[in-house]
Coordinates of C-alpha atoms in Angstrom, one line a residue:
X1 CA -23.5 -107.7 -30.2
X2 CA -21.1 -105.4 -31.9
X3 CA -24.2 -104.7 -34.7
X4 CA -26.3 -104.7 -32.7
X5 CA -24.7 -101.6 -31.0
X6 CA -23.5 -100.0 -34.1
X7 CA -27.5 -100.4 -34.9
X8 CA -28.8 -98.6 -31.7
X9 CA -26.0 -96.1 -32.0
X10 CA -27.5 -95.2 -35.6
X11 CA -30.8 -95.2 -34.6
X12 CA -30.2 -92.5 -31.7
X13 CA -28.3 -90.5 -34.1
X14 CA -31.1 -90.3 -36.6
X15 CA -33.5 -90.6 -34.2
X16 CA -31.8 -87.0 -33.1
X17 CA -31.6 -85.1 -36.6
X18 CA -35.3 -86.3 -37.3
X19 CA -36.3 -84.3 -34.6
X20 CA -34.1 -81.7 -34.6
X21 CA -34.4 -80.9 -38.4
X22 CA -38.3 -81.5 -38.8
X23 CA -40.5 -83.1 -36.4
X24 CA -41.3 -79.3 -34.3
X25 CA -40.8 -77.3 -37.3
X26 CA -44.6 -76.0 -37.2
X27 CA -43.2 -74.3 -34.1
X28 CA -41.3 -71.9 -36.5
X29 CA -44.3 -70.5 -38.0
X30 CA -43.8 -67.1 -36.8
X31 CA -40.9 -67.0 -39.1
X32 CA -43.3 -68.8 -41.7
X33 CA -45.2 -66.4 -41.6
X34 CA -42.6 -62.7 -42.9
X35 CA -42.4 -65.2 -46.0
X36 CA -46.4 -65.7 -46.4
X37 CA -46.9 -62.4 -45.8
X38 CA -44.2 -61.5 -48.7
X39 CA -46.2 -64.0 -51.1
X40 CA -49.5 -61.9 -50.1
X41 CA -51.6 -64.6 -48.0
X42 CA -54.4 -63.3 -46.9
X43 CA -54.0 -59.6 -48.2
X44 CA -57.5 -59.2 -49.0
X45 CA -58.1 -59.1 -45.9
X46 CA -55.8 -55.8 -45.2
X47 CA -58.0 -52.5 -45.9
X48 CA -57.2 -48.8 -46.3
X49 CA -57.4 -46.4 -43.5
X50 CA -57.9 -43.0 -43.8
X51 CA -55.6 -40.8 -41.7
X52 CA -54.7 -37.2 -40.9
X53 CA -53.7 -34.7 -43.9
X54 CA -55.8 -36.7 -46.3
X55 CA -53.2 -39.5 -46.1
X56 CA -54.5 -43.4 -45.8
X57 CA -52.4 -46.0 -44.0
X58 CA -52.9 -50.1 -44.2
X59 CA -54.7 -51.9 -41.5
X60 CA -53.8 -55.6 -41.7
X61 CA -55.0 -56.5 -38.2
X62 CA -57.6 -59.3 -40.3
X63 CA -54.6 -60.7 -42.1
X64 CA -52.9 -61.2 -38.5
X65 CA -55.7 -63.1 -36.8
X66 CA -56.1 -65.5 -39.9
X67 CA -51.9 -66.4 -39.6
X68 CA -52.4 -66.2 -35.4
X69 CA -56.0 -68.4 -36.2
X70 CA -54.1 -70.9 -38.3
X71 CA -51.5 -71.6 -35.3
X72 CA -53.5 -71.5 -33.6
X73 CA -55.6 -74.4 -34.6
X74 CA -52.5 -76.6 -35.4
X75 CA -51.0 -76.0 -32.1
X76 CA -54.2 -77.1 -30.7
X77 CA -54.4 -80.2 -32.6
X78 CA -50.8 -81.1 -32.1
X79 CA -51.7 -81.6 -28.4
X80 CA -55.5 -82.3 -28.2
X81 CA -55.0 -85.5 -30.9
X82 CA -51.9 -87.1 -29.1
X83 CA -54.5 -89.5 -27.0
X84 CA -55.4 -90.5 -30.9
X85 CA -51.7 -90.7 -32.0
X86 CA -51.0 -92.4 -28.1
X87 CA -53.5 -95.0 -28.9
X88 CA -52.6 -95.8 -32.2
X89 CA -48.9 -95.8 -31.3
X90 CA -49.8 -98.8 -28.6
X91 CA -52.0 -100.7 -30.6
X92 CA -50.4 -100.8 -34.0
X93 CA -46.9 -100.1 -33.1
X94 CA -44.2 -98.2 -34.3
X95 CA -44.3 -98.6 -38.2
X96 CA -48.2 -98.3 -38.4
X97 CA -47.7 -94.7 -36.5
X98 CA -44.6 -93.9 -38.6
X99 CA -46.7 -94.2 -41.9
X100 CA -49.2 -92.1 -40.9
X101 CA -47.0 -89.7 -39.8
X102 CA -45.0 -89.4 -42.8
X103 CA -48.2 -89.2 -44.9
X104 CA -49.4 -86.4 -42.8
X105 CA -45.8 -84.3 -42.6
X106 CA -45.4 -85.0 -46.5
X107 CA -49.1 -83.7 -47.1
X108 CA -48.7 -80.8 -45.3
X109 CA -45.5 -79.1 -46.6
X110 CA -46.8 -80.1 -50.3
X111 CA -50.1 -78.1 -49.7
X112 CA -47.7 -75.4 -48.6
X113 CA -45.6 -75.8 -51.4
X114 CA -48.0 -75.8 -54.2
X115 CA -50.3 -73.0 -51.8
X116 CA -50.8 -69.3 -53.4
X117 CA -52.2 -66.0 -52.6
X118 CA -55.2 -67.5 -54.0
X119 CA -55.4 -70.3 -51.8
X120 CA -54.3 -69.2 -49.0
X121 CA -57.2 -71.1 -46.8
X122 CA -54.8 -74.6 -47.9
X123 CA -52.6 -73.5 -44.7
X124 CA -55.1 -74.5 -42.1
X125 CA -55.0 -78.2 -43.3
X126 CA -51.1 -77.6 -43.9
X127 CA -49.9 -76.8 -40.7
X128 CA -52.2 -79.2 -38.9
X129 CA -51.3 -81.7 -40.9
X130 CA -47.3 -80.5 -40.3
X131 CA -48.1 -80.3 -36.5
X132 CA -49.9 -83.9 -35.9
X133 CA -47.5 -85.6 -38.5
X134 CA -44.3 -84.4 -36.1
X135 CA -45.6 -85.1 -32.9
X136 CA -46.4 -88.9 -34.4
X137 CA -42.4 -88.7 -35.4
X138 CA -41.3 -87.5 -31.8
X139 CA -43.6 -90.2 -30.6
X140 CA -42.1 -93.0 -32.2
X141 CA -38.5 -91.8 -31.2
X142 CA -39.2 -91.3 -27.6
X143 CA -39.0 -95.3 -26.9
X144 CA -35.1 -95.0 -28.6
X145 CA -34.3 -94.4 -25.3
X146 CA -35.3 -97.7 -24.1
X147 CA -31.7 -99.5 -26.1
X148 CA -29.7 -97.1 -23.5
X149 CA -31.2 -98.0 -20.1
X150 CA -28.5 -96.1 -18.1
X151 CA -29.2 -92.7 -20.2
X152 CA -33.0 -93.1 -20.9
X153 CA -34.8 -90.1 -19.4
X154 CA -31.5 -88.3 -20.6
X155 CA -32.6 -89.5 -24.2
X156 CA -36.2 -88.7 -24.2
X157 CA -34.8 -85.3 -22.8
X158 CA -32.4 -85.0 -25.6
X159 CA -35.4 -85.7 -28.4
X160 CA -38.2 -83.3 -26.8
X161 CA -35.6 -80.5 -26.4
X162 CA -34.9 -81.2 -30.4
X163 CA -38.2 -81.3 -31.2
X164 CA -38.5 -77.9 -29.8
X165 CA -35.3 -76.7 -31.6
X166 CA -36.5 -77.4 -34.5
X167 CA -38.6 -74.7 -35.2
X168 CA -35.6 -72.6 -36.6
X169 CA -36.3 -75.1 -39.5
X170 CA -38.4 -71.8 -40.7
X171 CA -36.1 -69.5 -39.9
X172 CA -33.9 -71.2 -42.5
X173 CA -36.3 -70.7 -44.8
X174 CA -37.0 -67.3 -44.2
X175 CA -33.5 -66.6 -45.0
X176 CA -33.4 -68.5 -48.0
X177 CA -36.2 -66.6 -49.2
X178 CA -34.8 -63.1 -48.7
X179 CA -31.8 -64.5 -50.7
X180 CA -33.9 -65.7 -53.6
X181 CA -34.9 -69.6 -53.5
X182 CA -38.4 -69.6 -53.0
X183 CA -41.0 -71.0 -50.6
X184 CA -42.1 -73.8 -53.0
X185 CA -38.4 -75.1 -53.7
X186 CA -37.8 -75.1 -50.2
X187 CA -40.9 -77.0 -49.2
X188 CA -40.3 -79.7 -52.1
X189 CA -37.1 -80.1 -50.1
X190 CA -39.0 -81.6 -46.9
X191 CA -40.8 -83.1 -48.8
X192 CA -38.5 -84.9 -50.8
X193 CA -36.9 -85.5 -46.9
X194 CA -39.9 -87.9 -46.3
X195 CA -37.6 -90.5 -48.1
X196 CA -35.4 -90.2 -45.4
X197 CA -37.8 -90.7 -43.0
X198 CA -38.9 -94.1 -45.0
X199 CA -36.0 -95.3 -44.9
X200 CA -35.4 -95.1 -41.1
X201 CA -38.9 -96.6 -40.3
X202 CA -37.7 -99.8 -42.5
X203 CA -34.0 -100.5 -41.3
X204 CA -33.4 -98.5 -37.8
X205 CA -36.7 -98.6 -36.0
X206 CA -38.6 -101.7 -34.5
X207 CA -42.5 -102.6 -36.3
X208 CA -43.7 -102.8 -33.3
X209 CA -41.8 -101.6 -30.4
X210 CA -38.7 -101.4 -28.2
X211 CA -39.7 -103.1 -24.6
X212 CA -37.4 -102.1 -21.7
X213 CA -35.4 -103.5 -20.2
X214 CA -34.1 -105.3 -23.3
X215 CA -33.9 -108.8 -23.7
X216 CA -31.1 -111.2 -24.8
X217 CA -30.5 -110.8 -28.8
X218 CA -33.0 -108.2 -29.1
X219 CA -32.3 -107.0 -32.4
X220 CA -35.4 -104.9 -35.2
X221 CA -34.6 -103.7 -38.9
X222 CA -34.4 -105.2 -42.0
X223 CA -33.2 -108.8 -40.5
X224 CA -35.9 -108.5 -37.9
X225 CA -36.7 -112.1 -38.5
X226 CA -33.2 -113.4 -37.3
X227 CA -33.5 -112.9 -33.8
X228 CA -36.1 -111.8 -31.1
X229 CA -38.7 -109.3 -31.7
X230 CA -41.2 -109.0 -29.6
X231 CA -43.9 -106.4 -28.3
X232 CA -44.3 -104.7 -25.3
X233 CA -47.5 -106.5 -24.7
X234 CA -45.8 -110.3 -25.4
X235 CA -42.7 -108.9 -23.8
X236 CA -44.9 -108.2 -20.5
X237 CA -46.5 -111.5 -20.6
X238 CA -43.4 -113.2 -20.6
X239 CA -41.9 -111.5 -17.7
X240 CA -44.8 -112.4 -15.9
X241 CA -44.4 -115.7 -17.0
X242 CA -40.6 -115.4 -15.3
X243 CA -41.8 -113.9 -11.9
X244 CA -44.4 -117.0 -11.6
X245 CA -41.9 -118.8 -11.8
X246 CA -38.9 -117.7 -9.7
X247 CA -42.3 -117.5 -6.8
X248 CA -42.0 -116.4 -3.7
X249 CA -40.1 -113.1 -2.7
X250 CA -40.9 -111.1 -5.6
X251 CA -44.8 -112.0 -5.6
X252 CA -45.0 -111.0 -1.7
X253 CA -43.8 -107.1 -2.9
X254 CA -46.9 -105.0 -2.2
X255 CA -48.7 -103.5 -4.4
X256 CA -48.1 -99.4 -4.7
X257 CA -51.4 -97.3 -4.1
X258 CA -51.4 -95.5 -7.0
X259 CA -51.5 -98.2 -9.3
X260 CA -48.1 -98.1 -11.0
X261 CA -46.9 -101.5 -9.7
X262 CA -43.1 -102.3 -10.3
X263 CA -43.0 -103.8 -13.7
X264 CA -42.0 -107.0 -12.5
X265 CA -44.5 -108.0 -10.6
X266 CA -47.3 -110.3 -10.9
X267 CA -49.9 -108.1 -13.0
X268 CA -49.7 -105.3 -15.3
X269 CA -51.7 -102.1 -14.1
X270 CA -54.3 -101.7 -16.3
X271 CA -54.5 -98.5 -18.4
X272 CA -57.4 -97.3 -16.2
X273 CA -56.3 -97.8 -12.9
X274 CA -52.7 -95.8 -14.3
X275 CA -55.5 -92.9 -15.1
X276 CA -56.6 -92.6 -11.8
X277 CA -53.8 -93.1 -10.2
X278 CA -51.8 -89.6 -7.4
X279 CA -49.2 -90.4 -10.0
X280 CA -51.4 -89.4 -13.3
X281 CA -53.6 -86.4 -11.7
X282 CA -50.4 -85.0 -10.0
X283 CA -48.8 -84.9 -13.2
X284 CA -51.5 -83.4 -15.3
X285 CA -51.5 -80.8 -12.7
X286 CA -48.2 -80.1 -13.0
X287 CA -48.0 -79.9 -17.2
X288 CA -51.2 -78.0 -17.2
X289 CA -50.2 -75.9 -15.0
X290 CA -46.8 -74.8 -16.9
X291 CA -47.6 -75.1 -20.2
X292 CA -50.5 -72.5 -19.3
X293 CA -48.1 -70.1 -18.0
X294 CA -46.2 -71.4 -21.1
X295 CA -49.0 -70.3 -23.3
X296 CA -50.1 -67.3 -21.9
X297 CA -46.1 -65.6 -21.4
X298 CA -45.9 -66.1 -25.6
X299 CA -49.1 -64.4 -26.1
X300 CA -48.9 -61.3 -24.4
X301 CA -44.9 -61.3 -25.2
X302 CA -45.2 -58.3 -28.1
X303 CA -48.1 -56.0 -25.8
X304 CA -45.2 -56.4 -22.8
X305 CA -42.1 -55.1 -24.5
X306 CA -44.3 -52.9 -26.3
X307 CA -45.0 -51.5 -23.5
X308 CA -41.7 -51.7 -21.5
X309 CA -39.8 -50.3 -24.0
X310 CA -42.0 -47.0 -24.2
X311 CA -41.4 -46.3 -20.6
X312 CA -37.6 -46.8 -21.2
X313 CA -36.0 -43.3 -22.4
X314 CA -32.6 -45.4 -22.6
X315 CA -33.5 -48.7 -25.1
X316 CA -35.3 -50.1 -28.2
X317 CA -34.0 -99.1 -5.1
X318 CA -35.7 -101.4 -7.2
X319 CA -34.7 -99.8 -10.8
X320 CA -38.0 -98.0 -10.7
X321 CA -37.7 -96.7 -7.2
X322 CA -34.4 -95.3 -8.0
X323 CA -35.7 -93.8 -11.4
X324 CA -39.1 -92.4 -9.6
X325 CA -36.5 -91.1 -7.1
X326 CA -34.1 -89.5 -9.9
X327 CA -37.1 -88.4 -11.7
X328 CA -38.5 -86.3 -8.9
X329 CA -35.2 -84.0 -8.6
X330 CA -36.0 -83.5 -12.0
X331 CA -39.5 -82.5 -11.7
X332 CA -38.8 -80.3 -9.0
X333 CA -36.1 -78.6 -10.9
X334 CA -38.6 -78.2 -13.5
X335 CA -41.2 -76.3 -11.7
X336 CA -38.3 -74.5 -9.5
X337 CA -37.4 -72.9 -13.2
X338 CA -41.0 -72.2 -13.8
X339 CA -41.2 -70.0 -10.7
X340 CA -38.6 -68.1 -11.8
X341 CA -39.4 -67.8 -15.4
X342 CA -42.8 -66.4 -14.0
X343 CA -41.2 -64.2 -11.3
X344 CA -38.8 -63.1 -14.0
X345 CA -41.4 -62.4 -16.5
X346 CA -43.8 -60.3 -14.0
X347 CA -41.4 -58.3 -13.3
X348 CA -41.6 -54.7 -15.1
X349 CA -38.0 -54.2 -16.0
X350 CA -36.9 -54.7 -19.7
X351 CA -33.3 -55.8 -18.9
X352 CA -34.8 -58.6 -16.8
X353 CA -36.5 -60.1 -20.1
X354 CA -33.4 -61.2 -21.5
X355 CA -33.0 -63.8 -18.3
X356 CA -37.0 -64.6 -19.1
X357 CA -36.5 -65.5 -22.9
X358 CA -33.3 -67.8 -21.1
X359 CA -35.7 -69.3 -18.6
X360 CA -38.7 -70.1 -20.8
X361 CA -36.5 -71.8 -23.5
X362 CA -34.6 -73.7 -21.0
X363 CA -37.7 -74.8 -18.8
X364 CA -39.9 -75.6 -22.0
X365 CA -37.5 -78.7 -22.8
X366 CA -37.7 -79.5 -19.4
X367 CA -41.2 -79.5 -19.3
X368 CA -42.0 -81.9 -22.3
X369 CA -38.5 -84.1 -21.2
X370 CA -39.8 -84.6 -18.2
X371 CA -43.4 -85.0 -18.9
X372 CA -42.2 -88.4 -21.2
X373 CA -39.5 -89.3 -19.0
X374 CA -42.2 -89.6 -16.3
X375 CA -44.6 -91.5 -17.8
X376 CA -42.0 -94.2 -19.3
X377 CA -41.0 -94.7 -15.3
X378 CA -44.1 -94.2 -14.2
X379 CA -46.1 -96.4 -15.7
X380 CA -45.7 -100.2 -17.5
X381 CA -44.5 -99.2 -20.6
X382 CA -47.6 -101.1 -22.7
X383 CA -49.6 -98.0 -22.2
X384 CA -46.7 -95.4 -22.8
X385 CA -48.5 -94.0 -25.7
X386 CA -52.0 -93.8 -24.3
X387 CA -51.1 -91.8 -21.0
X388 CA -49.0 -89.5 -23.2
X389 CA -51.4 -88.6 -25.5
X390 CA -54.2 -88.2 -22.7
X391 CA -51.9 -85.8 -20.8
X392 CA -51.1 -84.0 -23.0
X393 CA -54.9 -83.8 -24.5
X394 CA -56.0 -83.2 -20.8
X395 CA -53.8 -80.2 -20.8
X396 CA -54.5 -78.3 -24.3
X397 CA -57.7 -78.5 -22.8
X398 CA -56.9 -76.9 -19.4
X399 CA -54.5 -74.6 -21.7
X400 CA -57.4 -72.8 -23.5
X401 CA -58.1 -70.9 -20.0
X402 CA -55.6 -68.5 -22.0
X403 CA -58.1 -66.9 -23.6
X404 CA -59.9 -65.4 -21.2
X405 CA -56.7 -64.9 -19.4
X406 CA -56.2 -62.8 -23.1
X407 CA -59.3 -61.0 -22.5
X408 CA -59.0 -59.7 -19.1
X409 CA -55.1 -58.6 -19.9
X410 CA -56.9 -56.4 -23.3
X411 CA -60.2 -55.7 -21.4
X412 CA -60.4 -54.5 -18.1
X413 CA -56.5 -54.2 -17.1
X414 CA -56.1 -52.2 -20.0
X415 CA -53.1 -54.5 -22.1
X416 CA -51.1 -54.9 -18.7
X417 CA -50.7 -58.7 -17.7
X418 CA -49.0 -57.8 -14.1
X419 CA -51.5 -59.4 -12.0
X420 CA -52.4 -62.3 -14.4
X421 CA -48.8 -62.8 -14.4
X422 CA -48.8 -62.5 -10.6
X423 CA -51.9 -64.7 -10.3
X424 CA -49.9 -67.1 -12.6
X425 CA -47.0 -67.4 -10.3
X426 CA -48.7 -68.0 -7.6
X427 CA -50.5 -70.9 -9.6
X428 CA -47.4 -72.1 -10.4
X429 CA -47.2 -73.3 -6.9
X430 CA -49.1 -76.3 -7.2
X431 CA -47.1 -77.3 -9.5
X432 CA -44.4 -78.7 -6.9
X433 CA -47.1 -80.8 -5.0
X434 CA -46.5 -83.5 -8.1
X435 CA -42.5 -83.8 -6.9
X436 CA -43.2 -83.5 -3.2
X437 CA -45.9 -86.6 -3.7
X438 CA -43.4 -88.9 -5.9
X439 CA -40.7 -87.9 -2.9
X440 CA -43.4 -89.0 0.1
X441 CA -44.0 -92.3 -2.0
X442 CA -40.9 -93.6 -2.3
X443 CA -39.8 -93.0 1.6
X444 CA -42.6 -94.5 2.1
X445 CA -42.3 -97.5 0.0
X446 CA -38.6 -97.8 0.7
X447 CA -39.6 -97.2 4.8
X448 CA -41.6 -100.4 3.6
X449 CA -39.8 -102.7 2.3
X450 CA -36.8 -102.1 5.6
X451 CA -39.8 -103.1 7.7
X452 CA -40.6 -106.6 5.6
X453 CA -36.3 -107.4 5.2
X454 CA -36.4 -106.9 8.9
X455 CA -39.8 -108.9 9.3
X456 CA -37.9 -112.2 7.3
X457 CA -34.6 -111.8 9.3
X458 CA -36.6 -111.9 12.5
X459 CA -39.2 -115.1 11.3
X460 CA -35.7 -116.8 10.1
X461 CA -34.1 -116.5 13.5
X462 CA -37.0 -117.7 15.2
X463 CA -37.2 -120.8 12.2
X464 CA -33.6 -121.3 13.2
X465 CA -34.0 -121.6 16.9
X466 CA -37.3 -124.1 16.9
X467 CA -35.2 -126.2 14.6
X468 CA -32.0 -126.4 17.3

C-alpha cells in the first residue's frame, strides 16, 4: 500500500504542474498577443490616417479584431466542444483522451512556433487547437481526485484554479521575449514539454479511469496488470452486483426525484434522466449565469477604466448526502462572491476596481471548481465526462448573449455598461436558486429517511410483541 500511496501522491503532484504550467495557457493570450504584435501579425491590416497639421497617425483597429477574433474563436471552442471531449473521455477513457490531447496541444504551439508575419492566419487553428488540447488535459486530471476521497472537491478545486493560473504561462514568454529569446525557441520549449506529458499518461495515470470510491488493491501505471483495474462502467456493475446481494435495507432506499440516485443503489441513472434532472438545469443556470457576467465584465474592462480614469483628476448522511450537503455551502459561496464581484464592478468608483479584479479572480476558480465538484457528487460518476462537457457546451452557448450585451454598452448607452452591469446583477440572482434547491433536497431526503428508521423501529416493536 505504501506504492501505491507514493503513486497517488505523484500523480496529484503532476497532475498539479500540468495544469498549472500548461493546460489554461491560451488564457494568456493577451500577453501573447504584445509579442505578435512585435513580430508584425496582422500589420497589413493597420492603415495610415491622416490628421491635423498634415501629420498621419496609425489606425490598427483591423489588426485588433483579428487577435480579439482569434480568442475569440478558441475560447468558444474550448467550451462548446467539451460535450465532444466529455464523451470521448467516458467512452474511451483516460489514455485515448490523453493522446488526443497531447496531439492537439503539441500541434498548436508548433504552428505557433514555426507561424510568421506571413502566416499569420496559422493562429486561428493554433490557439484552438492549444485551447481544446488543455481542456482534454484538465479533463483527464479532474478524476485525480477520486485516490483522495476525504479531499476530492478540494482537489478538483485545486486543478481548475491551476488551470486558470496558468495563463501567466504567456506572460513568461512575453518577458522572455523583451529580453531576447524568441517566440519560436520558446514555443519548441512546450512543445518539447509534450514528452512530459507522455510520460505521465503511461506510468501515473489509469487507461481507463479512476472509479470512486476506490476498491481494494486498486492500483494503474506501468504494472497495471498486477492488480485490479477496472472501469467505472465494470466498477458500477460490480457494486450493483454487491447491493443485490447484501438485499434488503439498502434496495428499500427511495429513489431521489431528480434522478441522481445514491451510487449504491440498485440502478445507475441513466445519462438522460441526469440531463433532465432539478439537479442538471439548476446548475446550468447557475454556470451560465456567472460565466456570462464573467464574460461580459472582461470585455468592457478597458472602455470602463478608460473612462473612470478620465473623470478622476487625482489617478492614472449517506457519503453523497453529506457531500451534496458540503457542496451546497460552496455553491452558495460561489454566487454570494458573484454578487459582489458584480455590485463591485457596477459601481463607478476606480478605487473600488482593485476589490473587483480580487473578486473576479477569486470567484472564477470557484466557479469552474465548483461546476466539476458538482457534477462528480452529483451524478454516478460513469457519465462524469458527458454532463461536463454538456454544461459547459450549454453555457458557451447561453454566454454569446455578450454580444449584444456588447452592442447595446457601444450603441445606444453610448460605451457606459452601468445598467447592463446593473441588469447583470440582478440576473445574478437566480443564480442562488441552484444552492437553495440542493439545500431543500437533502432536508427533505434526510426528513425521509428519520420517517422510514422510525417506521422499522415501530413494525419491529409490534413483531416483538405478537411473537411474546
Amino acid at each position: 500500500m505504501q506504492g501505491s500511496e507514493l503513486r497517488y501522491r505523484l500523480t496529484l503532484a503532476s497532475g498539479m504542474l500540468e495544469c498549472l504550467c500548461f493546460a489554461g495557457v491560451v488564457f494568456g493570450y493577451a500577453s501573447l498577443v504584445f509579442v505578435l504584435k512585435e513580430e508584425g501579425y496582422f500589420s497589413q491590416l493597420c492603415v495610415s490616417v491622416p490628421g491635423s497639421n498634415n501629420s498621419t497617425s496609425t489606425d490598427c483597429s483591423g489588426q485588433d479584431e483579428q487577435f480579439s477574433l482569434v480568442f475569440t474563436i478558441a475560447s468558444f471552442l474550448n467550451n462548446f466542444l467539451n460535450i465532444v471531449n466529455g464523451y470521448l473521455f467516458d467512452r474511451f477513457g483516460t489514455m485515448v483522451t490523453r493522446l488526443l490531447g497531447i496531439s492537439l496541444y503539441t500541434t498548436g504551439t508548433l504552428l505557433v512556433a514555426f507561424s510568421s508575419a506571413a502566416f499569420s492566419e496559422l493562429l486561428f487553428p493554433a490557439l484552438a487547437c492549444i485551447a481544446v488540447g488543455g481542456i482534454l488535459l484538465l479533463l483527464t486530471n479532474m478524476q485525480v481526485g477520486n485516490l483522495f476521497a476525504a479531499h476530492r472537491s478540494t482537489i478538483i478545486t485545486l486543478y481548475n484554479g491551476a488551470f486558470d493560473s496558468s495563463a501567466a504561462v504567456f506572460l513568461v514568454i512575453k518577458v522572455l521575449h523583451e529580453h531576447g529569446v524568441s517566440l519560436r525557441s520558446s514555443l519548441l520549449v512546450l512543445s518539447l514539454c509534450s514528452i512530459i506529458h507522455l510520460l505521465r499518461t503511461f506510468l501515473l495515470m489509469p487507461r481507463t479511469h479512476i472509479p470512486y470510491p476506490l476498491p481494494q488493491c486498486y492500483t494503474y501505471g506501468l504494472n497495471c496488470g498486477e492488480a485490479n483495474t477496472y472501469n467505472v462502467e465494470q466498477f458500477e456493475r460490480m457494486r450493483e452486483g454487491a447491493s443485490q446481494e447484501s438485499g434488503g435495507k439498502n434496495n428499500m432506499q427511495p429513489a431521489v426525484e431528480d434522478g441522481t440516485e445514491p451510487q449504491d443503489s440498485e440502478k445507475v441513472a441513466s445519462f438522460r434522466s441526469c440531463v433532465l434532472s432539478w439537479f442538471f438545469l439548476w446548475h446550468m443556470l447557475w454556470l451560465s449565469i456567472m460565466q456570462l457576467r464573467h464574460y461580459l465584465f472582461i470585455g468592457t474592462l478597458n472602455p470602463m477604466l478608460n473612462r473612470l480614469a478620465n473623470h478622476d483628476a487625482n489617478l492614472g448522511e449517506t457519503a453523497q448526502q453529506a457531500d451534496l450537503n458540503s457542496s451546497s455551502l460552496s455553491l452558495l459561496l460561489t454566487s454570494l462572491q458573484c454578487l459582489l464581484f458584480s455590485l463591485c464592478a457596477s459601481v463607478p468608483l476606480l478605487p473600488l476596481q482593485y476589490l473587483t479584479f480580487i473578486l473576479q479572480v477569486l470567484n472564477r476558480s470557484f466557479l469552474y471548481g465548483g461546476n466539476a465538484a458538482f457534477i462528480s457528487i452529483a451524478f454516478p460518476a460513469c457519465h462524469f465526462g458527458k454532463l461536463y462537457g454538456l454544461v459547459m457546451s450549454l453555457s458557451a452557448i447561453i454566454s454569446l448573449l455578450q454580444y449584444p450585451c456588447f452592442a447595446l454598452v457601444k450603441g445606444p448607452l453610448g460605451g457606459d455598461p452601468f445598467y447592463v452591469d446593473v441588469g447583470l446583477t440582478v440576473l445574478s440572482l437566480l443564480a442562488f436558486i441552484h444552492p437553495v434547491y440542493i439545500f431543500v433536497h437533502c432536508r427533505r431526503v434526510a426528513r425521509h429517511q428519520e420517517d422510514d428508521a422510525h417506521s422499522d423501529i415501530t413494525n419491529g416493536s409490534k413483531m416483538a410483541e405478537a411473537k411474546l
